[in-house]
Tab-separated table of C-alpha atoms in Angstrom:
chain	number	residue	atom	x	y	z
A	25	UNK	CA	27.970	96.010	-42.772
A	26	UNK	CA	29.747	97.712	-39.989
A	27	UNK	CA	26.545	96.552	-37.419
A	28	UNK	CA	25.809	93.330	-39.194
A	29	UNK	CA	28.329	90.940	-37.334
A	30	UNK	CA	27.168	92.478	-34.288
A	31	UNK	CA	23.325	92.216	-34.471
A	32	UNK	CA	22.984	88.157	-33.619
A	33	UNK	CA	24.064	89.062	-30.028
A	34	UNK	CA	21.888	91.436	-30.105
A	35	UNK	CA	19.364	88.013	-28.964
A	36	UNK	CA	21.694	86.099	-27.080
A	37	UNK	CA	22.454	89.151	-24.646
A	38	UNK	CA	18.785	89.808	-23.875
A	39	UNK	CA	17.793	86.050	-23.114
A	40	UNK	CA	20.483	86.128	-20.814
A	41	UNK	CA	18.712	89.371	-18.978
A	42	UNK	CA	15.483	87.540	-18.755
A	43	UNK	CA	16.664	83.945	-18.096
A	44	UNK	CA	19.597	85.013	-15.608
A	45	UNK	CA	21.755	82.177	-16.727
A	46	UNK	CA	24.700	81.930	-18.974
A	47	UNK	CA	24.900	78.291	-19.554
A	48	UNK	CA	24.343	77.955	-22.893
A	49	UNK	CA	26.241	81.184	-24.256
A	50	UNK	CA	30.127	80.594	-24.584
A	51	UNK	CA	31.923	83.118	-23.341
A	52	UNK	CA	35.145	82.266	-25.581
A	53	UNK	CA	32.836	82.920	-28.868
A	54	UNK	CA	34.064	86.645	-27.235
A	55	UNK	CA	38.222	85.603	-26.761
A	56	UNK	CA	37.755	84.236	-30.113
A	57	UNK	CA	36.164	87.619	-31.553
A	58	UNK	CA	38.388	89.706	-29.504
A	59	UNK	CA	41.556	87.940	-30.729
A	60	UNK	CA	40.513	88.149	-34.213
A	61	UNK	CA	39.922	91.750	-34.760
A	62	UNK	CA	42.718	92.761	-32.815
A	63	UNK	CA	44.785	91.811	-35.173
A	64	UNK	CA	42.644	91.885	-38.129
A	65	UNK	CA	42.865	95.953	-36.674
A	66	UNK	CA	46.426	95.271	-37.039
A	67	UNK	CA	46.461	93.996	-40.555
A	68	UNK	CA	44.990	96.981	-41.638
A	69	UNK	CA	47.528	99.186	-40.911
A	70	UNK	CA	49.846	97.035	-43.024
A	71	UNK	CA	47.458	95.954	-45.965
A	72	UNK	CA	44.982	98.358	-45.626
A	73	UNK	CA	41.821	97.485	-46.952
A	74	UNK	CA	38.229	98.534	-46.873
A	75	UNK	CA	37.274	100.860	-44.507
A	76	UNK	CA	33.720	99.816	-43.618
A	77	UNK	CA	36.107	96.246	-42.820
A	78	UNK	CA	37.406	98.046	-40.225
A	79	UNK	CA	34.649	99.819	-38.510
A	80	UNK	CA	32.812	96.060	-37.981
A	81	UNK	CA	36.098	95.500	-36.199
A	82	UNK	CA	35.945	97.986	-33.346
A	83	UNK	CA	31.799	97.950	-33.216
A	84	UNK	CA	32.428	93.670	-33.059
A	85	UNK	CA	35.194	94.382	-30.135
A	86	UNK	CA	33.100	96.685	-28.175
A	87	UNK	CA	30.172	94.709	-28.353
A	88	UNK	CA	32.441	91.855	-27.023
A	89	UNK	CA	33.315	93.448	-24.329
A	90	UNK	CA	29.288	94.435	-23.503
A	91	UNK	CA	28.503	90.267	-23.470
A	92	UNK	CA	31.420	89.866	-21.405
A	93	UNK	CA	30.610	92.294	-19.360
A	94	UNK	CA	27.293	90.908	-18.996
A	95	UNK	CA	27.966	87.511	-18.441
A	96	UNK	CA	30.566	88.760	-15.461
A	97	UNK	CA	27.327	90.211	-13.937
A	98	UNK	CA	24.920	87.623	-14.368
A	99	UNK	CA	27.590	84.806	-12.434
A	100	UNK	CA	28.646	86.664	-9.913
A	101	UNK	CA	25.350	87.275	-8.956
A	102	UNK	CA	24.245	83.769	-9.081
A	103	UNK	CA	27.441	82.433	-7.965
A	104	UNK	CA	27.234	80.236	-4.324
A	105	UNK	CA	31.207	79.767	-3.623
A	106	UNK	CA	32.921	83.396	-2.269
A	107	UNK	CA	35.920	81.934	-4.168
A	108	UNK	CA	36.916	84.192	-7.126
A	109	UNK	CA	39.269	83.825	-9.765
A	110	UNK	CA	41.202	86.849	-11.737
A	111	UNK	CA	44.043	86.556	-14.630
A	112	UNK	CA	46.559	87.880	-11.453
A	113	UNK	CA	46.282	83.847	-10.103
A	114	UNK	CA	47.948	83.240	-13.608
A	115	UNK	CA	46.106	79.679	-12.889
A	116	UNK	CA	45.702	78.035	-16.367
A	117	UNK	CA	42.945	75.925	-15.432
A	118	UNK	CA	40.724	78.757	-14.711
A	119	UNK	CA	41.727	80.781	-18.300
A	120	UNK	CA	38.799	83.190	-19.611
A	121	UNK	CA	36.641	81.993	-16.685
A	122	UNK	CA	37.494	84.904	-14.458
A	123	UNK	CA	34.943	86.551	-12.504
A	124	UNK	CA	35.897	90.309	-12.822
A	125	UNK	CA	35.072	92.290	-16.376
A	126	UNK	CA	38.410	93.754	-15.622
A	127	UNK	CA	40.333	90.506	-16.184
A	128	UNK	CA	39.384	90.402	-19.361
A	129	UNK	CA	40.552	94.087	-19.492
A	130	UNK	CA	43.687	93.415	-18.283
A	131	UNK	CA	44.155	90.352	-21.012
A	132	UNK	CA	42.938	92.574	-23.816
A	133	UNK	CA	45.869	94.908	-23.131
A	134	UNK	CA	48.376	92.067	-22.606
A	135	UNK	CA	47.570	90.609	-25.746
A	136	UNK	CA	47.346	93.834	-28.082
A	137	UNK	CA	50.380	95.618	-27.048
A	138	UNK	CA	53.159	92.966	-27.507
A	139	UNK	CA	51.399	92.873	-31.253
A	140	UNK	CA	50.938	96.170	-31.736
A	141	UNK	CA	54.762	96.629	-30.792
A	142	UNK	CA	55.880	93.853	-33.282
A	143	UNK	CA	53.667	95.181	-35.811
A	144	UNK	CA	54.863	98.054	-35.787
A	145	UNK	CA	58.875	97.063	-36.160
A	146	UNK	CA	58.015	93.933	-39.220
A	147	UNK	CA	55.414	96.222	-40.481
A	148	UNK	CA	57.611	96.268	-44.127
A	149	UNK	CA	57.455	92.859	-43.617
A	150	UNK	CA	55.204	91.434	-46.273
A	151	UNK	CA	55.491	88.207	-45.396
A	152	UNK	CA	54.149	89.282	-41.605
A	153	UNK	CA	51.959	90.924	-42.735
A	154	UNK	CA	50.289	88.188	-44.879
A	155	UNK	CA	50.815	85.842	-41.912
A	156	UNK	CA	49.064	88.779	-39.788
A	157	UNK	CA	46.232	89.055	-41.746
A	158	UNK	CA	45.592	84.999	-42.299
A	159	UNK	CA	46.102	84.495	-38.316
A	160	UNK	CA	43.067	87.263	-37.933
A	161	UNK	CA	41.018	85.358	-40.194
A	162	UNK	CA	41.372	81.970	-39.222
A	163	UNK	CA	40.927	82.847	-36.069
A	164	UNK	CA	38.022	84.592	-37.034
A	165	UNK	CA	36.800	81.234	-38.799
A	166	UNK	CA	36.655	79.585	-35.564
A	167	UNK	CA	33.502	81.864	-34.149
A	168	UNK	CA	31.521	78.988	-33.698
A	169	UNK	CA	34.034	76.603	-32.630
A	170	UNK	CA	33.584	77.106	-29.028
A	171	UNK	CA	29.844	76.948	-29.201
A	172	UNK	CA	29.900	73.850	-31.011
A	173	UNK	CA	31.985	72.087	-28.532
A	174	UNK	CA	30.280	73.391	-25.471
A	175	UNK	CA	26.997	72.017	-27.450
A	176	UNK	CA	28.727	69.146	-27.654
A	177	UNK	CA	29.965	68.566	-23.963
A	178	UNK	CA	26.519	69.626	-23.133
A	179	UNK	CA	25.162	67.304	-25.263
A	180	UNK	CA	22.247	70.183	-25.455
A	181	UNK	CA	22.059	74.446	-27.235
A	182	UNK	CA	19.634	74.954	-23.698
A	183	UNK	CA	20.518	78.681	-23.111
A	184	UNK	CA	22.269	79.608	-26.736
A	185	UNK	CA	20.109	81.658	-28.720
A	186	UNK	CA	19.183	79.729	-32.346
A	187	UNK	CA	17.998	83.443	-33.019
A	188	UNK	CA	21.474	84.362	-32.640
A	189	UNK	CA	23.017	81.183	-34.556
A	190	UNK	CA	20.319	81.978	-37.663
A	191	UNK	CA	21.675	85.226	-37.550
A	192	UNK	CA	25.301	84.147	-37.597
A	193	UNK	CA	23.978	82.306	-41.044
A	194	UNK	CA	22.519	85.474	-42.041
A	195	UNK	CA	25.064	87.790	-41.660
A	196	UNK	CA	28.290	85.063	-43.111
A	197	UNK	CA	26.287	84.072	-45.889
A	198	UNK	CA	26.237	88.161	-47.335
A	199	UNK	CA	29.643	89.122	-45.586
A	200	UNK	CA	31.046	86.164	-48.151
A	201	UNK	CA	29.251	87.068	-50.829
A	202	UNK	CA	30.369	90.731	-50.485
A	203	UNK	CA	33.803	89.998	-49.906
A	204	UNK	CA	33.843	87.364	-53.385
A	205	UNK	CA	31.929	90.904	-55.294
A	206	UNK	CA	34.063	93.485	-53.468
A	207	UNK	CA	37.446	90.900	-54.499
A	208	UNK	CA	38.949	91.652	-50.832
A	209	UNK	CA	41.827	89.880	-49.731
A	210	UNK	CA	41.554	85.917	-50.132
A	211	UNK	CA	41.895	85.339	-46.552
A	212	UNK	CA	38.301	86.923	-45.888
A	213	UNK	CA	36.745	84.973	-48.505
A	214	UNK	CA	37.666	80.875	-46.521
A	215	UNK	CA	37.028	83.071	-43.660
A	216	UNK	CA	33.838	83.925	-44.755
A	217	UNK	CA	32.931	80.220	-45.564
A	218	UNK	CA	34.389	77.857	-42.797
A	219	UNK	CA	32.220	80.290	-40.903
A	220	UNK	CA	29.247	79.496	-42.440
A	221	UNK	CA	30.130	75.733	-42.534
A	222	UNK	CA	30.214	75.770	-38.497
A	223	UNK	CA	27.232	77.529	-38.773
A	224	UNK	CA	25.154	75.130	-40.688
A	225	UNK	CA	27.066	72.259	-37.874
A	226	UNK	CA	25.487	73.985	-34.971
A	227	UNK	CA	22.048	74.192	-36.379
A	228	UNK	CA	22.509	70.769	-37.128
A	229	UNK	CA	23.223	70.273	-33.369
A	230	UNK	CA	20.461	71.986	-32.870
A	231	UNK	CA	17.977	69.364	-34.690
A	232	UNK	CA	20.037	66.934	-33.061
A	233	UNK	CA	19.813	67.952	-29.070
A	234	UNK	CA	15.392	69.084	-29.806
A	235	UNK	CA	13.003	66.910	-29.979
A	236	UNK	CA	11.343	70.464	-31.465
A	237	UNK	CA	13.418	72.566	-31.937
A	238	UNK	CA	11.699	75.431	-33.281
A	239	UNK	CA	10.508	75.594	-29.898
A	240	UNK	CA	13.895	77.302	-29.053
A	241	UNK	CA	13.003	80.469	-31.566
A	242	UNK	CA	10.645	81.675	-29.224
């Protein structure tokens, strides 16, 4: 359960490493998971749930940082233009399309510190804590949405690891069943159900945009 959520990205990592191309993978998936898991960790301080799920968040944050580091490395290697974009440019057009891995670390710090400070102040407010929990799982439920939108925009799933999505589907189904059996907070169950539906939509795109989608599993 702790590492299961991170396993699907091993396939995508290997594919990017092999092809030296990141075009098929939406790095905004990393943004969604970083924000969601930072919020989930903060939620734990207000309403403690299974330590397994807390550790899962830590592992997921580390996994997303590894994915971002790889994407930055590959994109910098393939770059033709000498122009680089950084978070310090404060240009919203290039939000989350920065060239340096350190830019993403700066964003994480800038996001985490104010959220942690606010949580510390409002920790005794049950309304705030529950809202934080809903925000965390609502964000996580949108995990596959950036990939879904990128596939739709490209009218292609080339470069996206179908194995990754299949493992998303298996993991989200297992996770949803786990939440139901363990009677975890309602937020987690709703998150799991939403993720399963998005996974199904992405698999539909694989069939829609490829005449022989199963070749993509090779």
